Short mmCIF file of C-alpha atoms and ligand atoms in Angstrom, two decimals:
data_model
loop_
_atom_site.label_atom_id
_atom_site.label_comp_id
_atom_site.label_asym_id
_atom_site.label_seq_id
_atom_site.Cartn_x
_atom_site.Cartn_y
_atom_site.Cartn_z
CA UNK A 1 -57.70 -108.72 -61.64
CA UNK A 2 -55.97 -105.20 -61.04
CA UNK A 3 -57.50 -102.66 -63.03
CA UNK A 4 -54.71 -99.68 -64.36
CA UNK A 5 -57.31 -97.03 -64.53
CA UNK A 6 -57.76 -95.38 -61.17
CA UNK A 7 -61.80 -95.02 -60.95
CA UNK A 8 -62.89 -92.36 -58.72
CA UNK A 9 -64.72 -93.87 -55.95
CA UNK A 10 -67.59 -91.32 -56.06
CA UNK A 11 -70.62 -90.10 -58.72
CA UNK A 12 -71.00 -86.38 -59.86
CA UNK A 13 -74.17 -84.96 -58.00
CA UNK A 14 -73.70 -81.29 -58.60
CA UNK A 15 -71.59 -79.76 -61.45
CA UNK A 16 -69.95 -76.37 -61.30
CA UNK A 17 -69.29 -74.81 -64.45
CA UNK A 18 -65.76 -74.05 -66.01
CA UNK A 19 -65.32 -71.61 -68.07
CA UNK A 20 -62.99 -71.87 -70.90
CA UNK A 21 -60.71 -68.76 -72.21
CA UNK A 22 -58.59 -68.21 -74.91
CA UNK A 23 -54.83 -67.07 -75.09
CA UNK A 24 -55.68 -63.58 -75.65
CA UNK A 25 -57.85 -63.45 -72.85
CA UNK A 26 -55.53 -65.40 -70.51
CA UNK A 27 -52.51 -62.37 -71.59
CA UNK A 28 -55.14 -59.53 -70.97
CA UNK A 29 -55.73 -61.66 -67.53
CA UNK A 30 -52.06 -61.91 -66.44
CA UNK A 31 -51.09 -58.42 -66.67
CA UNK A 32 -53.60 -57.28 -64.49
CA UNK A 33 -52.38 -59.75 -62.12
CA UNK A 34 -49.32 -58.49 -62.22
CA UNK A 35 -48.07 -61.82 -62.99
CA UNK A 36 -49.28 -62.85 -60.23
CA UNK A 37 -51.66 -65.88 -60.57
CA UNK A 38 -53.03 -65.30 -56.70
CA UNK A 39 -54.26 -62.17 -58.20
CA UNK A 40 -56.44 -63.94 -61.10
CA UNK A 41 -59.93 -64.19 -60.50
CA UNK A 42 -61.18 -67.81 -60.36
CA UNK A 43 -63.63 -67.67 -63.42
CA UNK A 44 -60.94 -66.63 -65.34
CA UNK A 45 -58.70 -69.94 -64.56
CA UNK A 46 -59.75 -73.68 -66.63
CA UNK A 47 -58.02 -76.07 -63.63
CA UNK A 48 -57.18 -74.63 -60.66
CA UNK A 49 -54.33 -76.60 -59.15
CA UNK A 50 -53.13 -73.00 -56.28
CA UNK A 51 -54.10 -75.31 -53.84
CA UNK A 52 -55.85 -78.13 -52.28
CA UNK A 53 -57.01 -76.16 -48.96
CA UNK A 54 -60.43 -75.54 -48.84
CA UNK A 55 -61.31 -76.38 -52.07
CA UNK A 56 -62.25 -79.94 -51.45
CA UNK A 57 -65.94 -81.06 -52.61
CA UNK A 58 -67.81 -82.49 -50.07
CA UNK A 59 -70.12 -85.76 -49.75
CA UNK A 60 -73.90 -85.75 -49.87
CA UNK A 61 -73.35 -86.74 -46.35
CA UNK A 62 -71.39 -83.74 -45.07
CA UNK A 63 -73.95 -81.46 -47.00
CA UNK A 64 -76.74 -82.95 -45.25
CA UNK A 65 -74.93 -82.17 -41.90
CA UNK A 66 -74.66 -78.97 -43.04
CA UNK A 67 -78.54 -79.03 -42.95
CA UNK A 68 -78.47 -80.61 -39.45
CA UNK A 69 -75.62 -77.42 -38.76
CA UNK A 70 -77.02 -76.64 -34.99
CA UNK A 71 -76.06 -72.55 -34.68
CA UNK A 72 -76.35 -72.06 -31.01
CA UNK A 73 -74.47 -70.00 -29.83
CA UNK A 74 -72.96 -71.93 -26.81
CA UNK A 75 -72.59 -76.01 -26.36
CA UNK A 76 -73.82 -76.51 -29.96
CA UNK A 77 -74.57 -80.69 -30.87
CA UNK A 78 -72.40 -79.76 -34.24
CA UNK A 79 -69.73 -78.88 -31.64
CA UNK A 80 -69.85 -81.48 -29.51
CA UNK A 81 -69.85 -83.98 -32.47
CA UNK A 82 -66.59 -82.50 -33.72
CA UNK A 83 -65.17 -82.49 -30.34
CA UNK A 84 -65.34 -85.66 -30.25
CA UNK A 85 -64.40 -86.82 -33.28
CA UNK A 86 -61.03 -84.16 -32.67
CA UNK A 87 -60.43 -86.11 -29.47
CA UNK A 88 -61.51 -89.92 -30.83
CA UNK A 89 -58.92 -89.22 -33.30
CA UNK A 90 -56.01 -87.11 -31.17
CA UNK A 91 -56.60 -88.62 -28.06
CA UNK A 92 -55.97 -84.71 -26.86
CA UNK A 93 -58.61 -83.96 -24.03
CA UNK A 94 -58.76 -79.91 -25.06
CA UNK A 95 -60.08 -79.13 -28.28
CA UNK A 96 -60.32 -75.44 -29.89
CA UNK A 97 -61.91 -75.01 -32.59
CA UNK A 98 -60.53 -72.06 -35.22
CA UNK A 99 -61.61 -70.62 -38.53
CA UNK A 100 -59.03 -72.47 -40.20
CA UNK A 101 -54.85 -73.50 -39.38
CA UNK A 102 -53.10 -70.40 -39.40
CA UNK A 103 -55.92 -69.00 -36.41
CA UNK A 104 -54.51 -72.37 -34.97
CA UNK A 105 -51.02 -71.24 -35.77
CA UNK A 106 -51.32 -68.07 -33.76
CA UNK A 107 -52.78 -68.75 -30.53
CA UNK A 108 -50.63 -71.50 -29.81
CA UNK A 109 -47.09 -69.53 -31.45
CA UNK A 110 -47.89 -66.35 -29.55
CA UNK A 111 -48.30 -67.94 -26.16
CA UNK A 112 -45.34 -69.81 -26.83
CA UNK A 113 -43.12 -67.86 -28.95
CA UNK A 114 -41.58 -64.46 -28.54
CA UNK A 115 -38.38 -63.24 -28.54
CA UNK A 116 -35.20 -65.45 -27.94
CA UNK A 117 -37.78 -68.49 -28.88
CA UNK A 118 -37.05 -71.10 -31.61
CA UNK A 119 -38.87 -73.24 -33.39
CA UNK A 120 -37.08 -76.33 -34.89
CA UNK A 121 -39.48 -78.26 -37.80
CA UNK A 122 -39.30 -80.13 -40.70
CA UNK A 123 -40.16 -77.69 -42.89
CA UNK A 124 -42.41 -74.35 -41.40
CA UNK A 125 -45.50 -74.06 -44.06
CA UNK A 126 -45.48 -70.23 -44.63
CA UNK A 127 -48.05 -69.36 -42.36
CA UNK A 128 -46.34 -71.15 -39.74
CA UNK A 129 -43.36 -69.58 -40.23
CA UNK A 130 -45.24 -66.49 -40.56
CA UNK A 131 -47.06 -66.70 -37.00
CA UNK A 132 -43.07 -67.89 -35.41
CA UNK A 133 -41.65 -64.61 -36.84
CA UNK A 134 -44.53 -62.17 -35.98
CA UNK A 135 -44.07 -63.46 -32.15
CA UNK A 136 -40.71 -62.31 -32.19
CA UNK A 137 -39.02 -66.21 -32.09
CA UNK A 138 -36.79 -68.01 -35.16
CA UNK A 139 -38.00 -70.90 -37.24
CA UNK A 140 -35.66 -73.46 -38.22
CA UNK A 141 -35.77 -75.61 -40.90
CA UNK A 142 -34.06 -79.29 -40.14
CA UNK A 143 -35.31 -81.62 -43.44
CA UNK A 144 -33.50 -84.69 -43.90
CA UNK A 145 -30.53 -84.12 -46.48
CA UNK A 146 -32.45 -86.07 -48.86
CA UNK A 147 -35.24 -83.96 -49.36
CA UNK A 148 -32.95 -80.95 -51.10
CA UNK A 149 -32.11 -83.26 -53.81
CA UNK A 150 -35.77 -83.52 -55.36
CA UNK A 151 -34.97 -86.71 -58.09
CA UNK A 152 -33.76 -88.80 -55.39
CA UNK A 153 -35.90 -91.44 -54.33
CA UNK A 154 -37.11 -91.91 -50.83
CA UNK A 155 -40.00 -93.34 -49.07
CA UNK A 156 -40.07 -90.80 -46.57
CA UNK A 157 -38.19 -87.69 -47.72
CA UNK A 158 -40.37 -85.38 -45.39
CA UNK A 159 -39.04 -86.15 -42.16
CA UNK A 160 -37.02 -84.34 -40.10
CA UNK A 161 -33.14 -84.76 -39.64
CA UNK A 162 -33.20 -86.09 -35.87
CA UNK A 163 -29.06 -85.28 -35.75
CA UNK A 164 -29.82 -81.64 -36.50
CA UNK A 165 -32.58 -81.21 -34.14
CA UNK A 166 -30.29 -82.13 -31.47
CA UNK A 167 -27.39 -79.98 -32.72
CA UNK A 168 -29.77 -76.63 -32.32
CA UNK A 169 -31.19 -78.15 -28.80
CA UNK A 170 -27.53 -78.56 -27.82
CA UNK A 171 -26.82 -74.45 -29.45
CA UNK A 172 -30.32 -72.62 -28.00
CA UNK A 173 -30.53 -74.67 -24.77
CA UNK A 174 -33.81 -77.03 -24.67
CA UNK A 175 -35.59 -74.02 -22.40
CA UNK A 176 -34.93 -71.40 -25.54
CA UNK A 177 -36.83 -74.47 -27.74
CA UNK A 178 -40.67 -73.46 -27.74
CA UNK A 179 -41.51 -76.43 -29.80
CA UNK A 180 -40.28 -79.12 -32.16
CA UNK A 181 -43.13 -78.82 -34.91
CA UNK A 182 -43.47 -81.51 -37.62
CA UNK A 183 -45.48 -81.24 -40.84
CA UNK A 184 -47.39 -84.42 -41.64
CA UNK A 185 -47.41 -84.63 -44.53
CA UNK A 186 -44.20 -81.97 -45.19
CA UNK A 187 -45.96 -79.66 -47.40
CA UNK A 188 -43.31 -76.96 -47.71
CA UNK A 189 -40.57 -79.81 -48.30
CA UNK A 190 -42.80 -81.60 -51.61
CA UNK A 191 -45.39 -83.16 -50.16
CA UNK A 192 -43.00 -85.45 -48.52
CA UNK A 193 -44.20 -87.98 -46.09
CA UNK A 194 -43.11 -88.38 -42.18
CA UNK A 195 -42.03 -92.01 -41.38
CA UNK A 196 -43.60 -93.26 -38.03
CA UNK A 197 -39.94 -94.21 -36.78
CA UNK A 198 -39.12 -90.43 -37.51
CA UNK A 199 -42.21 -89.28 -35.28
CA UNK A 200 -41.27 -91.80 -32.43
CA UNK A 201 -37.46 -90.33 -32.73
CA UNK A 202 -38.31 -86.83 -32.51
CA UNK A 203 -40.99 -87.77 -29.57
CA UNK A 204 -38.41 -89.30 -27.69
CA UNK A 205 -35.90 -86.54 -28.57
CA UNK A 206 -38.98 -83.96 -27.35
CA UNK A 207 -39.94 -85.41 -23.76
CA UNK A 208 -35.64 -86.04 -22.90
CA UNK A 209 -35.24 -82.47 -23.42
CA UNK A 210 -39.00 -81.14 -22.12
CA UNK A 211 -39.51 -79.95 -25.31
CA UNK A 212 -43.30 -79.16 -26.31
CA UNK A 213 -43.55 -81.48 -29.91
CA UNK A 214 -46.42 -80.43 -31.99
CA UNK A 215 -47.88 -82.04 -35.12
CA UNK A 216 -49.35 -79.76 -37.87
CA UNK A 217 -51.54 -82.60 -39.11
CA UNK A 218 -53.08 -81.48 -42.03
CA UNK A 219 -52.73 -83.70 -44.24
CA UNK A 220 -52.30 -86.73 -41.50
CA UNK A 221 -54.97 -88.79 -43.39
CA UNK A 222 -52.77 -89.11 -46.17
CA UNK A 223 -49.84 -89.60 -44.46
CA UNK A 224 -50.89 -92.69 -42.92
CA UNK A 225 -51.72 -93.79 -46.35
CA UNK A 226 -47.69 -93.44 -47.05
CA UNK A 227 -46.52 -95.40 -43.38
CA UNK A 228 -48.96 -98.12 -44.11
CA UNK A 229 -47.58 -98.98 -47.77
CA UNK A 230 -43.94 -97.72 -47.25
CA UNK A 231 -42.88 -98.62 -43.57
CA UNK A 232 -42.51 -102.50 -41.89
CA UNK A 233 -44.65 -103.29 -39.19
CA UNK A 234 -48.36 -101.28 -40.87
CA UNK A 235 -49.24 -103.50 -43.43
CA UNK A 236 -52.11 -104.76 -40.77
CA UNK A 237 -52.72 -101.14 -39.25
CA UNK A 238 -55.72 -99.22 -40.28
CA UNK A 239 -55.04 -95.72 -41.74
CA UNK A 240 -57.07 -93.97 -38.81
CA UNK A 241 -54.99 -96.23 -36.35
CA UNK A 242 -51.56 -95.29 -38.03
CA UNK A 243 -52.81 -91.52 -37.63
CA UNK A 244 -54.41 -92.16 -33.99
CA UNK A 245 -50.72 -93.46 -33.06
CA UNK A 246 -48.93 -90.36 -34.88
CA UNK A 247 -51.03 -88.08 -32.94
CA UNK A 248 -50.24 -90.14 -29.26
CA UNK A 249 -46.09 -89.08 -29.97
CA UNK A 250 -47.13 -85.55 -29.80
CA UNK A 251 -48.34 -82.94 -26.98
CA UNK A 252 -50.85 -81.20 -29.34
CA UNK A 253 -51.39 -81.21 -32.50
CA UNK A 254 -52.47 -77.61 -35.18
CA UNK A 255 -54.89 -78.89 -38.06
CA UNK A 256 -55.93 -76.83 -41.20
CA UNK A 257 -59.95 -78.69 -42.09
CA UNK A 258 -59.36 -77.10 -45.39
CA UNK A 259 -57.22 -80.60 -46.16
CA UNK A 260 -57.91 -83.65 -44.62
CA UNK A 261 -61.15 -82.83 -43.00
CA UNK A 262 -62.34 -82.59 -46.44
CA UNK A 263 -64.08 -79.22 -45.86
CA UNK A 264 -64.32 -75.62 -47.05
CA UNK A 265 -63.39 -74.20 -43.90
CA UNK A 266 -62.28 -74.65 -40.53
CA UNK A 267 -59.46 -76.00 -38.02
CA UNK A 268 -58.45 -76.76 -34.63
CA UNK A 269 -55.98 -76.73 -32.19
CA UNK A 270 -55.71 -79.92 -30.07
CA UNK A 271 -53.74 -80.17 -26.45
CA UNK A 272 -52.95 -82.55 -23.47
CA UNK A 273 -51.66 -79.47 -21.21
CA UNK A 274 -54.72 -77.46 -19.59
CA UNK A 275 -53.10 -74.96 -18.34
CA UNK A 276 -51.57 -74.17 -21.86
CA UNK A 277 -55.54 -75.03 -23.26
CA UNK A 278 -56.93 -72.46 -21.07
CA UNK A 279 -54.54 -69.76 -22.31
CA UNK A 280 -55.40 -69.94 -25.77
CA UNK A 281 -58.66 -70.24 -24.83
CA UNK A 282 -58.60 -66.72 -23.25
CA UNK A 283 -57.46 -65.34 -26.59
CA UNK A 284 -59.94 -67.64 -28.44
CA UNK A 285 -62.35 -65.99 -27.15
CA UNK A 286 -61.19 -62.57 -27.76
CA UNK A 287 -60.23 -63.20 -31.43
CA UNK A 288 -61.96 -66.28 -32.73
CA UNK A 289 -65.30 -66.27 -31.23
CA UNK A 290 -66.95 -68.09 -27.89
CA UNK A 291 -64.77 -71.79 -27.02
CA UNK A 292 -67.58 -73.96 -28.33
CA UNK A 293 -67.53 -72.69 -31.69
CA UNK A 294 -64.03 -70.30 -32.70
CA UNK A 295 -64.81 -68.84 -35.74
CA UNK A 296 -67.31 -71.70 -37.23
CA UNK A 297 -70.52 -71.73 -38.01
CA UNK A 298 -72.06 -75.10 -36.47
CA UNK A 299 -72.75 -76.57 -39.91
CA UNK A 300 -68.95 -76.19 -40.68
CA UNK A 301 -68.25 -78.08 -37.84
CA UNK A 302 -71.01 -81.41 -38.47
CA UNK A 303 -69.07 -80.96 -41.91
CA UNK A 304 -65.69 -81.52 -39.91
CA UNK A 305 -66.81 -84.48 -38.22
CA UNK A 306 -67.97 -86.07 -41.22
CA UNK A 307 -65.32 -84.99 -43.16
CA UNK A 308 -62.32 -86.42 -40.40
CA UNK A 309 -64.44 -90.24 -41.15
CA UNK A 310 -64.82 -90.07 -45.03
CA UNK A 311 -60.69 -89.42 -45.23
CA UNK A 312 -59.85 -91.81 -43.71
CA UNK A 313 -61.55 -94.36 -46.18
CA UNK A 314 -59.46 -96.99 -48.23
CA UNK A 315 -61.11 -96.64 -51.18
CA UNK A 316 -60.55 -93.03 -51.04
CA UNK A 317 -57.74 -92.84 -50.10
CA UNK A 318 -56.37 -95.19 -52.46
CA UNK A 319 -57.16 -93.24 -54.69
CA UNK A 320 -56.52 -89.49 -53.62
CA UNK A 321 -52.77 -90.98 -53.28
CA UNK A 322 -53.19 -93.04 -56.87
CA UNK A 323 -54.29 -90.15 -58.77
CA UNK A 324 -51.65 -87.73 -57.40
CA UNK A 325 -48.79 -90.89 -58.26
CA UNK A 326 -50.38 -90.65 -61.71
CA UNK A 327 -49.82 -87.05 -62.64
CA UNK A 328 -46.18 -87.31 -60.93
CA UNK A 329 -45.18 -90.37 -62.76
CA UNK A 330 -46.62 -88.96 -66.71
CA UNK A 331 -44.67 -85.74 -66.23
CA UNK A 332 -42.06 -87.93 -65.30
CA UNK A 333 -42.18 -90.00 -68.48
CA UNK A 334 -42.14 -86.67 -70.44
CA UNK A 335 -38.78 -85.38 -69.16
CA UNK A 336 -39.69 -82.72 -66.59
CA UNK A 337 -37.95 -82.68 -63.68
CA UNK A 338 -40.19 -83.77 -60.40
CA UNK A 339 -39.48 -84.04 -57.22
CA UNK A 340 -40.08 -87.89 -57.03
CA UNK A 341 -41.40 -89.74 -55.46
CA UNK A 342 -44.76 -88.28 -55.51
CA UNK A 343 -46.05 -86.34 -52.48
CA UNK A 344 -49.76 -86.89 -51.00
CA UNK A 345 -51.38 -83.67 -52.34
CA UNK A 346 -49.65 -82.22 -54.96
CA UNK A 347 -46.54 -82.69 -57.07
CA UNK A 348 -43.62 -80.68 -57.06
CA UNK A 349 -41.85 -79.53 -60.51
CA UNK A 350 -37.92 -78.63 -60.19
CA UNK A 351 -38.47 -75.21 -62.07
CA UNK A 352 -34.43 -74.81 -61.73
CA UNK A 353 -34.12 -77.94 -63.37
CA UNK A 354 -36.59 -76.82 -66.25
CA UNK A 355 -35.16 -73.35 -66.74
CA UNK A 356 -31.37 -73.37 -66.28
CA UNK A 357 -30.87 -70.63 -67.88
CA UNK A 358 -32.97 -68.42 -66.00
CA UNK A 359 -30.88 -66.72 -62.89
CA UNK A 360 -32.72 -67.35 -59.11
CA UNK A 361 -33.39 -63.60 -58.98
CA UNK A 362 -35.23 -63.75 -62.23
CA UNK A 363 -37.68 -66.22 -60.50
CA UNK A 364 -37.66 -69.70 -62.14
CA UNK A 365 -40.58 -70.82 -60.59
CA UNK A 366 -42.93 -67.66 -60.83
CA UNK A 367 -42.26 -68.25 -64.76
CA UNK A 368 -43.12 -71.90 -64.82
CA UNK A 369 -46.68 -70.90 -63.04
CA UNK A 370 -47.11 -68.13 -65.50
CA UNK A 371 -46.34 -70.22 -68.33
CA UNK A 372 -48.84 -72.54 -67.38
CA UNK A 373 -51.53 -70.12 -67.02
CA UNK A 374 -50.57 -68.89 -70.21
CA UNK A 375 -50.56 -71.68 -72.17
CA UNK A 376 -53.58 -73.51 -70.61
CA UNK A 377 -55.37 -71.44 -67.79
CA UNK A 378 -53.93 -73.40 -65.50
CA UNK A 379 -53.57 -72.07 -61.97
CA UNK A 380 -50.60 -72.98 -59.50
CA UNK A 381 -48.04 -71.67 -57.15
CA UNK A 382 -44.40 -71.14 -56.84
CA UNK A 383 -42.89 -72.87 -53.87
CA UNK A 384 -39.21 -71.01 -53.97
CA UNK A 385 -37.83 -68.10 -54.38
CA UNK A 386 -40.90 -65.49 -54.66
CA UNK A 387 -42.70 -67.66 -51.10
CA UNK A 388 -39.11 -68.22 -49.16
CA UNK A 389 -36.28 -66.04 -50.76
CA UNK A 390 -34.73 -63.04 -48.58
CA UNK A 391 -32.37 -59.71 -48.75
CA UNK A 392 -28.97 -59.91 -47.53
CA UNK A 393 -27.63 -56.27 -45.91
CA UNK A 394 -26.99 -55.64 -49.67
CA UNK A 395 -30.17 -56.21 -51.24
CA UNK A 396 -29.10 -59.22 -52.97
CA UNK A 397 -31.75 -62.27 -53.07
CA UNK A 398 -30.60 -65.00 -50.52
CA UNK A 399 -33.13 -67.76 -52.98
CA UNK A 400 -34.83 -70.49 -51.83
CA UNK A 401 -32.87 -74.28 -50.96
CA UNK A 402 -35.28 -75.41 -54.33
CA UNK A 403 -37.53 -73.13 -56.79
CA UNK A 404 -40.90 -75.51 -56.80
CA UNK A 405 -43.81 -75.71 -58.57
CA UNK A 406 -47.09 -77.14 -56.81
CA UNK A 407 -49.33 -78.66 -58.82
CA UNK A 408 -51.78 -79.06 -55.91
CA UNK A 409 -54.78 -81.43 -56.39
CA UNK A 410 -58.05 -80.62 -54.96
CA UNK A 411 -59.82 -83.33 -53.70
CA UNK A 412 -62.84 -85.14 -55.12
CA UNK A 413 -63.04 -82.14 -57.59
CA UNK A 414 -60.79 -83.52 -60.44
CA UNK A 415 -61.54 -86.17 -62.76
CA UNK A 416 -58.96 -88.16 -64.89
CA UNK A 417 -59.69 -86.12 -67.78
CA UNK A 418 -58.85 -82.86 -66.34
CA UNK A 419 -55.54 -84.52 -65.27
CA UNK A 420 -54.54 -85.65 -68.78
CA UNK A 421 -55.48 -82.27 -69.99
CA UNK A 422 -52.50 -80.67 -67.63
CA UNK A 423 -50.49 -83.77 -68.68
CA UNK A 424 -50.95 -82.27 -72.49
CA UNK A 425 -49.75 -78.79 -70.99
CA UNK A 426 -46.55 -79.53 -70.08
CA UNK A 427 -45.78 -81.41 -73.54
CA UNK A 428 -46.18 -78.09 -74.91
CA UNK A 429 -44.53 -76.54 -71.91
CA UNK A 430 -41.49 -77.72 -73.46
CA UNK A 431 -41.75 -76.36 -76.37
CA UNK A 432 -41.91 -73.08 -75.24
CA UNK A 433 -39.22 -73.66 -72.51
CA UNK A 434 -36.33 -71.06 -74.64
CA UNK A 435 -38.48 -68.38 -75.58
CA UNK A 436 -39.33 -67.85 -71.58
CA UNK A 437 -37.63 -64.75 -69.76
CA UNK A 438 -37.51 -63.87 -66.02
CA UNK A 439 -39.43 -61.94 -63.77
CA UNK A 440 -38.56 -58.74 -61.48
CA UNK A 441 -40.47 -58.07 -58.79
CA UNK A 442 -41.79 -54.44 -58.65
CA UNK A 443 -43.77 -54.26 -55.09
CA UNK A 444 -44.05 -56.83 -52.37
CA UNK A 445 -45.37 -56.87 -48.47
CA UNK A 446 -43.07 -57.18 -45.48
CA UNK A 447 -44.60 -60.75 -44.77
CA UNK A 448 -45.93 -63.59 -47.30
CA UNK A 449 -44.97 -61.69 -50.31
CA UNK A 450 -46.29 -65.00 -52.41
CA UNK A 451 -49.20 -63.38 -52.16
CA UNK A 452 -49.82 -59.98 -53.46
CA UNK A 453 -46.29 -59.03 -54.89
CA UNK A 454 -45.91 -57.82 -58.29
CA UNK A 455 -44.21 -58.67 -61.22
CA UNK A 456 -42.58 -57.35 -64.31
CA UNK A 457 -41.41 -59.27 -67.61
CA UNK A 458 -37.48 -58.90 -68.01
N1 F0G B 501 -49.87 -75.97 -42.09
C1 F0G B 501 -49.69 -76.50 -43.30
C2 F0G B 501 -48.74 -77.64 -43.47
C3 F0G B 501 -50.39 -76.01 -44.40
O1 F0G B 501 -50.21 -76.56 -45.60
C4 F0G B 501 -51.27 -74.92 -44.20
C5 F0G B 501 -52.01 -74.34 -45.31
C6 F0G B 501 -51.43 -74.40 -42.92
C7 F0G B 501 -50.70 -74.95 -41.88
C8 F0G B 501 -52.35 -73.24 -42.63
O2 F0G B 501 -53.67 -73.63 -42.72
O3 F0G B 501 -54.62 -72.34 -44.64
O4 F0G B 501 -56.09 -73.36 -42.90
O5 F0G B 501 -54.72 -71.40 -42.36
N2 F0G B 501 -51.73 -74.60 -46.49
C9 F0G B 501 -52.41 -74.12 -47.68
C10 F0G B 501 -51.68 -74.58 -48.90
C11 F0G B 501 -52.73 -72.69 -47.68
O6 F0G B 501 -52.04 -74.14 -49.99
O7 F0G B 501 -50.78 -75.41 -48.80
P1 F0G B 501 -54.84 -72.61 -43.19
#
């Protein structure tokens, strides 16, 4: 028998407390956050759904290799155990470890980047796109068509469009291309999983050319999860294997712990090209800390290697993707507009769908994620306009291709109940949906605005 109720495949050992506000509290809390929920302090949010990077609870297992945490200073056995388990499951020979992606991000974008440089992806995540554009180089953006159109369904909506990649090739020249990068799964583009096909395309598209291709393989746990169900040919192949293959397409590969490594902290960048290894290396050192241990403690790292096993378990993983499909599919039933099918991590509300009457420069999005807070202390980020939108030479917003919500799910923090509860939210959501206005923005930073800009109520 199939049971409908997704059980969580884990027990409660330690509980954290929530604490619960009311309205009033919640309005008081907004305004000094300028309307800004990354400016809300934690105790004063019920679920927090910002994001599911480094916010993942860890196993009795990975705490008690945090115990075993060796904090030498050189050649530590908590670094050689991730090592390994980074190169068991790349198959890269040259692992550095980082504090977390974006440290990842830059040592590898800097060395490669600069001016005249482009990057072709996916979709950059905003710290990727970030570290391109601080180097001096351009980051494009090649989705498939069918990930723009967020109700149309697709089993793998996050991969890149192979005809485009060759177009810009063909208009920089392959020596102007510092790397083809490809999200796994496509968290900037919904949560969207990469098809294996799509990987072996752009691999093949990569080595024609002598183009570097790098995976940012955050979430490549949960990817595989999506080619084993969705794509012919995996039904047989274990999830580690699917990722394992994924990983052999590419040159090197940028991971963010905070996801799929099921850990607080940490990251790595992985590569097949030593002389490329020992550059970033030299600024590893410099910036991160010594080679053997980047900016991690040595219990962070036993954590890592525990963590990169645990992910890749069925049960788990059955259910991190289940319970994700769950929320996506009940918001669905209600009437709000998703971007469907559901990602791995999160799920992605059409806020331009939800409030047509609200103009792009009046920030759809950032009022769906104040809403939410407002109605529920619920805590989550605007994927659109506010993260991607720019001037033109007249100071008029160039928005985003979509104005998301994220609803991003921690994992193993979560139960069912917690779910339903932001389930309930959105029927009153609707409600509420005329009486919202738009948002001004009265200060923001030259970079990753997202995060501290201000707000004002139109
Ligand atoms: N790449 C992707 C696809 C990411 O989603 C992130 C982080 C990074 C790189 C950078 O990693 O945070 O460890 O420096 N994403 C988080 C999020 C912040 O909320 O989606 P990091």
């Amino acid at each position: 028998m199939q049971f409908k109720t997704i059980i969580e495949p884990f027990r409660i050992k330690t509980v954290e407390r929530i604490r619960l506000t009311t309205p009033e509290q919640r309005e008081e809390y907004l305004q000094h956050a300028h309307f800004n929920p990354f400016l809300l302090h934690s105790d004063q949010v019920i679920i927090d759904l910002l994001t599911d990077s480094g916010t993942s609870a860890m196993s009795s297992a990975q705490w008690a290799g945090i115990m075993r945490g060796d904090e030498s200073y050189a050649g530590a056995s908590s670094w050689l155990r991730m090592e390994k388990a980074v190169q068991d499951l790349t198959g890269c020979p040259y692992i550095l470890p980082t504090h977390q992606g974006r440290a990842a991000e830059h040592l590898l974008y800097t060395r490669i980047g600069g001016a005249g440089k482009v990057f072709i992806s996916n979709t950059h995540f905003d710290t990727t796109r970030a570290n391109i554009e601080f180097s001096g180089a351009t980051a494009i953006d090649c989705p498939i068509p069918e990930n723009s159109d967020p109700a149309l369904l697709h089993p793998f909506k996050g991969n890149l469009d192979t005809a485009k990649l060759l177009e810009n090739i063909e208009k920089y020249g392959p020596e102007n291309v510092a790397a083809v990068v490809l999200t796994v799964t496509n968290n900037s583009g919904g949560g969207q999983p990469v098809s294996m096909e799509n990987a072996r395309q752009v691999s093949e598209i990569c080595k024609k050319y002598g183009i570097r291709f790098i995976l940012d393989a955050c979430r490549i746990a949960e990817n595989a999860w999506f080619v084993k169900h969705r794509e012919p040919g995996f039904e047989h192949t274990t999830y580690r294997e699917i990722a394992q293959q994924m990983f052999g397409l590419a040159d090197g590969c940028i991971m963010s712990a905070k996801k799929d490594a099921l850990v607080n902290m940490g990251g790595f960048l992985a590569l097949r090209d030593l002389d490329l290894a020992v550059q970033c290396r030299t600024v590893l050192i410099i910036t991160e800390g010594y080679s053997t241990y980047g900016g991690l403690s040595g219990r962070d790292m036993e954590a890592i290697a525990i963590g990169l096993e645990e992910v890749f378990e069925p049960d788990y993983l059955h259910y991190r993707i289940k319970s994700t499909e769950y929320l996506a599919e009940n918001l669905h039933a209600l009437g709000i507009p998703i971007m469907r099918p559901a990602g791995g991590h999160a799920v992605y509300i059409d806020a331009r769908a939800f409030y047509p009457d609200i103009p792009l420069d009046q920030y759809p999005g950032q009022v769906m994620v104040c809403e939410l807070y407002r109605l529920a202390g619920i805590r989550c980020c605007e994927i659109g306009s506010v993260m991607f939108g720019k001037y033109d030479a007249s100071g008029q917003l160039i928005p985003a291709t979509m104005d998301l919500v994220r609803l991003a799910i921690p994992r193993r923090v979560y139960t069912q109940s917690h779910i339903d509860y932001v389930i309930e939210t959105f029927e009153e959501l609707r409600k509420h949906r005329a009486k919202a206005s738009g948002f001004r923005i009265t200060y923001e930073p030259p970079f990753l605005r997202h995060f501290t800009a201000h707000f004002a109520t139109i």
